[in-house]
Structure formats: C-alpha cells, structure tokens
Amino acid sequence: KAGVTQTPRYLIKTRGQQVTLSCSPISGHRSVSWYQQTPGQGLQFLFEYFSETQRNKGNFPGRFSGRQFSNSRSEMNVSTLELGDSALYLCASSLGLAMETQYFGPGTRLLVL
Amino acid sequence: AQTVTQSQPEMSVQEAETVTLSCTYDTSENNYYLFWYKQPPSRQMILVIRQEAYKQQNATENRFSVNFQKAAKSFSLKISDSQLGDTAMYFCAFTYAGGSQGNLIFGKGTKLSVKP
C-alpha cells in the first residue's frame, strides 16, 4: 500500500497570505489528523477528521481550519499567516477505530517571511 | 490534562551497544495507549512500538522493547544492538482510550546519535 502523502513538500509564503496543505491518507484509512511541529513547541495536535467530520480539535486559533473529502483526503488551511506559523505540518492517517496506530506523512515545511 | 515528559534532550550510544530512553507521563485516566515514534533526519515519522495500558506484558519489536511501569507512569524504550540507522529523534506519545483517537500527545523528544 502507498503511504501517507502530503503536498506540497515545501512552501514559502509572506505574512498575511493564506495557504492550503493537502494530505492523502493510506487507502482504506478514514481518519486524518494534523500536527504542527516547531523547535520551540514540539509536536502539537491541530485537528482530526473522520468521515468528513471534525472529530477533535486542538488549541489553535480559528485561522487554522481543515476539511475532509468523501475519499478521505484532507486539506488544512491557514489564513492570515504569521511568522510564528512557520513549521513542519504533519498529517497522519489511521483506520479511525479506537486506538488504531497513526501513520505519518513526510510533512509540509512552511516558511512564512 | 495529560502531559508527556522526556527528560533527556540528547543521548549518544556506540554502535552495537544498548541504550534506554526515558519517558514519563501524567494522566488520571486508566485506559490509554503509549507509543514510541522515530523521526530520522529525513523527517518521516515512523512507529517504533506501542503499548496498551491494560496489558501488563511489556511490548517488544525486534531490537526495541519497552519497560512499562503503570503505577510510576513510566514508559522507557530500550534499543539493543544499536545501529547507525537508529540515529533519529525519538518521541514518546500518549493517547486516551476514551476520547477521540486522533489526538496524540507528544513529549519534546530525545535526539539519539549512534556513533560508529
């Protein structure tokens, strides 16, 4: 099976712009979770989608949003970018059942100038 | 709130030796899962091993094993016969069985260097 894929792999944006990141889960997986990784804060949970519904949400401002499509692919959007949004954004997929292991994609490295 | 603490920011080990990475967590829950993930310099996060809290037997995966002490809320990872390919960041993670499955809580990580 193909693994979790994320596009694009690298992005450079300027403050105030918005950005959309994409994640394609492993075939058959219905849950997609997003995490932000920074040197200072480490790995922080953004949100999780299951069957096109947001099932859980971390403590991030409303500028961070996401959605999931019927084929389980997911997108996350960050509006009005700030310098502090520079990070590696990781997506992980799983079957969505209780306690299933999450499998991570390679990440999208976002740099905000 | 659940927290995960990895007290060793960096460690090094000689090739073929054994190393133990520490992890402690804080939770009031009784049913949860613990994980060790590895993130090599290429950045792809890979699952190393997982442990269900209700299981008393420590999980093992080839050269990787854990020492799970539920009462002490400790979950250490032992790597035997270390290999150069084990060089990576190692993250301990926790998830609560009763809530949404998607939320992993991570420690800050331990950077492991395996030296030839």
GROMACS .gro file of C-alpha atoms in nm:
model
  229
    1LYS     CA    1   0.000   0.000   0.000
    2ALA     CA    2   0.116   0.351  -0.067
    3GLY     CA    3   0.190   0.554   0.242
    4VAL     CA    4   0.052   0.888   0.350
    5THR     CA    5   0.136   1.159   0.101
    6GLN     CA    6   0.145   1.531   0.156
    7THR     CA    7   0.166   1.813  -0.094
    8PRO     CA    8   0.341   2.038  -0.137
    9ARG     CA    9   0.656   1.936   0.047
   10TYR     CA   10   0.785   2.292   0.080
   11LEU     CA   11   0.616   2.629   0.078
   12ILE     CA   12   0.730   2.986   0.120
   13LYS     CA   13   0.468   3.248   0.194
   14THR     CA   14   0.460   3.603   0.325
   15ARG     CA   15   0.276   3.736   0.626
   16GLY     CA   16  -0.093   3.792   0.569
   17GLN     CA   17  -0.125   3.537   0.293
   18GLN     CA   18  -0.318   3.215   0.324
   19VAL     CA   19  -0.206   2.861   0.249
   20THR     CA   20  -0.369   2.525   0.181
   21LEU     CA   21  -0.194   2.197   0.252
   22SER     CA   22  -0.310   1.861   0.128
   23CYS     CA   23  -0.292   1.512   0.273
   24SER     CA   24  -0.384   1.181   0.110
   25PRO     CA   25  -0.422   0.901   0.362
   26ILE     CA   26  -0.336   0.536   0.323
   27SER     CA   27  -0.601   0.359   0.119
   28GLY     CA   28  -0.883   0.245   0.345
   29HIS     CA   29  -0.799   0.485   0.626
   30ARG     CA   30  -1.086   0.713   0.724
   31SER     CA   31  -0.921   0.926   0.990
   32VAL     CA   32  -0.677   1.207   0.920
   33SER     CA   33  -0.506   1.406   1.194
   34TRP     CA   34  -0.291   1.716   1.155
   35TYR     CA   35   0.002   1.820   1.372
   36GLN     CA   36   0.226   2.123   1.382
   37GLN     CA   37   0.593   2.068   1.463
   38THR     CA   38   0.819   2.354   1.569
   39PRO     CA   39   1.153   2.356   1.754
   40GLY     CA   40   1.004   2.553   2.040
   41GLN     CA   41   0.664   2.393   2.092
   42GLY     CA   42   0.737   2.046   1.961
   43LEU     CA   43   0.453   1.845   1.813
   44GLN     CA   44   0.108   1.986   1.872
   45PHE     CA   45  -0.224   1.842   1.765
   46LEU     CA   46  -0.429   2.063   1.534
   47PHE     CA   47  -0.740   1.861   1.449
   48GLU     CA   48  -0.872   1.526   1.340
   49TYR     CA   49  -1.123   1.440   1.071
   50PHE     CA   50  -1.318   1.119   1.040
   51SER     CA   51  -1.572   1.051   0.767
   52GLU     CA   52  -1.573   1.416   0.660
   53THR     CA   53  -1.645   1.541   1.014
   54GLN     CA   54  -1.410   1.714   1.252
   55ARG     CA   55  -1.397   1.482   1.547
   56ASN     CA   56  -1.141   1.656   1.766
   57LYS     CA   57  -0.965   1.989   1.776
   58GLY     CA   58  -0.651   2.117   1.944
   59ASN     CA   59  -0.587   2.456   2.092
   60PHE     CA   60  -0.516   2.663   1.784
   61PRO     CA   61  -0.676   2.989   1.667
   62GLY     CA   62  -0.958   2.993   1.417
   63ARG     CA   63  -0.713   3.087   1.141
   64PHE     CA   64  -0.636   2.717   1.125
   65SER     CA   65  -0.909   2.515   0.962
   66GLY     CA   66  -0.947   2.192   0.776
   67ARG     CA   67  -1.179   1.969   0.590
   68GLN     CA   68  -1.205   1.614   0.467
   69PHE     CA   69  -1.347   1.489   0.143
   70SER     CA   70  -1.551   1.180   0.070
   71ASN     CA   71  -1.238   0.996  -0.047
   72SER     CA   72  -1.079   1.071   0.295
   73ARG     CA   73  -0.828   1.317   0.152
   74SER     CA   74  -0.788   1.614   0.378
   75GLU     CA   75  -0.683   1.973   0.346
   76MET     CA   76  -0.583   2.223   0.607
   77ASN     CA   77  -0.592   2.595   0.557
   78VAL     CA   78  -0.414   2.870   0.743
   79SER     CA   79  -0.537   3.221   0.680
   80THR     CA   80  -0.363   3.550   0.756
   81LEU     CA   81  -0.027   3.385   0.802
   82GLU     CA   82   0.201   3.495   1.084
   83LEU     CA   83   0.575   3.445   1.120
   84GLY     CA   84   0.506   3.200   1.402
   85ASP     CA   85   0.318   2.971   1.167
   86SER     CA   86   0.650   2.864   1.016
   87ALA     CA   87   0.664   2.495   1.095
   88LEU     CA   88   0.658   2.142   0.968
   89TYR     CA   89   0.297   2.033   0.926
   90LEU     CA   90   0.246   1.661   0.958
   91CYS     CA   91  -0.059   1.464   0.870
   92ALA     CA   92  -0.132   1.115   0.997
   93SER     CA   93  -0.390   0.863   0.893
   94SER     CA   94  -0.549   0.565   1.060
   95LEU     CA   95  -0.850   0.341   1.022
   96GLY     CA   96  -1.025   0.563   1.274
   97LEU     CA   97  -1.120   0.285   1.509
   98ALA     CA   98  -1.037   0.311   1.875
   99MET     CA   99  -0.665   0.316   1.937
  100GLU     CA  100  -0.554   0.236   1.587
  101THR     CA  101  -0.196   0.337   1.514
  102GLN     CA  102  -0.148   0.660   1.324
  103TYR     CA  103   0.081   0.657   1.021
  104PHE     CA  104   0.253   0.980   0.933
  105GLY     CA  105   0.327   1.150   0.607
  106PRO     CA  106   0.659   1.322   0.525
  107GLY     CA  107   0.522   1.664   0.615
  108THR     CA  108   0.497   2.004   0.452
  109ARG     CA  109   0.761   2.255   0.554
  110LEU     CA  110   0.605   2.602   0.562
  111LEU     CA  111   0.820   2.914   0.586
  112VAL     CA  112   0.648   3.245   0.646
  113LEU     CA  113   0.853   3.555   0.564
  114ALA     CA  114  -0.463   1.745   3.126
  115GLN     CA  115  -0.235   1.472   3.003
  116THR     CA  116   0.134   1.551   2.966
  117VAL     CA  117   0.433   1.357   2.840
  118THR     CA  118   0.787   1.431   2.958
  119GLN     CA  119   1.112   1.317   2.803
  120SER     CA  120   1.390   1.430   3.031
  121GLN     CA  121   1.683   1.351   2.800
  122PRO     CA  122   1.704   1.604   2.515
  123GLU     CA  123   2.007   1.430   2.365
  124MET     CA  124   2.179   1.095   2.401
  125SER     CA  125   2.453   0.911   2.225
  126VAL     CA  126   2.548   0.544   2.211
  127GLN     CA  127   2.816   0.338   2.045
  128GLU     CA  128   2.714   0.108   1.767
  129ALA     CA  129   2.614  -0.241   1.894
  130GLU     CA  130   2.554  -0.116   2.248
  131THR     CA  131   2.226  -0.080   2.433
  132VAL     CA  132   2.058   0.248   2.518
  133THR     CA  133   1.746   0.336   2.715
  134LEU     CA  134   1.532   0.643   2.651
  135SER     CA  135   1.311   0.768   2.932
  136CYS     CA  136   0.951   0.886   2.922
  137THR     CA  137   0.708   0.974   3.196
  138TYR     CA  138   0.351   1.081   3.159
  139ASP     CA  139   0.077   1.223   3.371
  140THR     CA  140  -0.284   1.121   3.341
  141SER     CA  141  -0.580   1.043   3.559
  142GLU     CA  142  -0.714   0.801   3.302
  143ASN     CA  143  -0.689   0.427   3.339
  144ASN     CA  144  -0.731   0.318   2.980
  145TYR     CA  145  -0.481   0.462   2.736
  146TYR     CA  146  -0.214   0.379   2.482
  147LEU     CA  147   0.152   0.473   2.467
  148PHE     CA  148   0.376   0.491   2.165
  149TRP     CA  149   0.734   0.548   2.066
  150TYR     CA  150   0.782   0.715   1.730
  151LYS     CA  151   1.110   0.766   1.548
  152GLN     CA  152   1.180   1.064   1.323
  153PRO     CA  153   1.502   1.022   1.123
  154PRO     CA  154   1.669   1.322   0.964
  155SER     CA  155   1.455   1.262   0.652
  156ARG     CA  156   1.158   1.369   0.872
  157GLN     CA  157   0.921   1.078   0.811
  158MET     CA  158   0.775   0.982   1.148
  159ILE     CA  159   0.775   0.605   1.196
  160LEU     CA  160   0.606   0.399   1.465
  161VAL     CA  161   0.859   0.203   1.668
  162ILE     CA  162   0.642   0.034   1.928
  163ARG     CA  163   0.310   0.067   2.109
  164GLN     CA  164   0.180  -0.042   2.448
  165GLU     CA  165  -0.176  -0.081   2.568
  166ALA     CA  166  -0.211   0.031   2.929
  167TYR     CA  167  -0.431  -0.265   3.019
  168LYS     CA  168  -0.156  -0.510   2.921
  169GLN     CA  169   0.095  -0.592   3.189
  170GLN     CA  170   0.337  -0.756   2.946
  171ASN     CA  171   0.593  -0.519   2.802
  172ALA     CA  172   0.581  -0.478   2.425
  173THR     CA  173   0.878  -0.584   2.212
  174GLU     CA  174   0.958  -0.537   1.846
  175ASN     CA  175   1.283  -0.700   1.740
  176ARG     CA  176   1.564  -0.488   1.895
  177PHE     CA  177   1.317  -0.249   2.057
  178SER     CA  178   1.145  -0.313   2.387
  179VAL     CA  179   0.970  -0.106   2.648
  180ASN     CA  180   0.964  -0.103   3.025
  181PHE     CA  181   0.610  -0.002   3.112
  182GLN     CA  182   0.556   0.084   3.478
  183LYS     CA  183   0.191   0.189   3.505
  184ALA     CA  184   0.195   0.285   3.871
  185ALA     CA  185   0.502   0.501   3.821
  186LYS     CA  186   0.364   0.634   3.490
  187SER     CA  187   0.688   0.549   3.321
  188PHE     CA  188   0.739   0.417   2.969
  189SER     CA  189   1.105   0.377   2.869
  190LEU     CA  190   1.237   0.248   2.538
  191LYS     CA  191   1.532   0.014   2.520
  192ILE     CA  192   1.723  -0.024   2.196
  193SER     CA  193   1.952  -0.324   2.186
  194ASP     CA  194   2.243  -0.374   1.945
  195SER     CA  195   2.219  -0.011   1.831
  196GLN     CA  196   2.270   0.051   1.461
  197LEU     CA  197   2.372   0.364   1.272
  198GLY     CA  198   2.023   0.373   1.122
  199ASP     CA  199   1.877   0.421   1.469
  200THR     CA  200   2.008   0.777   1.469
  201ALA     CA  201   1.693   0.989   1.494
  202MET     CA  202   1.464   1.191   1.715
  203TYR     CA  203   1.253   0.966   1.933
  204PHE     CA  204   0.916   1.081   2.055
  205CYS     CA  205   0.709   0.928   2.329
  206ALA     CA  206   0.335   0.976   2.277
  207PHE     CA  207   0.014   0.917   2.468
  208THR     CA  208  -0.345   0.885   2.362
  209TYR     CA  209  -0.652   0.850   2.577
  210ALA     CA  210  -0.866   0.550   2.501
  211GLY     CA  211  -1.193   0.710   2.597
  212GLY     CA  212  -1.171   1.016   2.380
  213SER     CA  213  -1.117   1.076   2.015
  214GLN     CA  214  -0.850   0.853   1.876
  215GLY     CA  215  -0.689   1.121   1.666
  216ASN     CA  216  -0.518   1.319   1.938
  217LEU     CA  217  -0.166   1.208   2.017
  218ILE     CA  218   0.012   1.400   2.293
  219PHE     CA  219   0.385   1.403   2.235
  220GLY     CA  220   0.688   1.459   2.450
  221LYS     CA  221   0.957   1.704   2.337
  222GLY     CA  222   1.170   1.423   2.202
  223THR     CA  223   1.515   1.274   2.256
  224LYS     CA  224   1.779   1.312   1.989
  225LEU     CA  225   1.970   0.986   1.969
  226SER     CA  226   2.304   0.964   1.794
  227VAL     CA  227   2.457   0.624   1.725
  228LYS     CA  228   2.834   0.651   1.682
  229PRO     CA  229   3.045   0.406   1.482
   0.00000   0.00000   0.00000
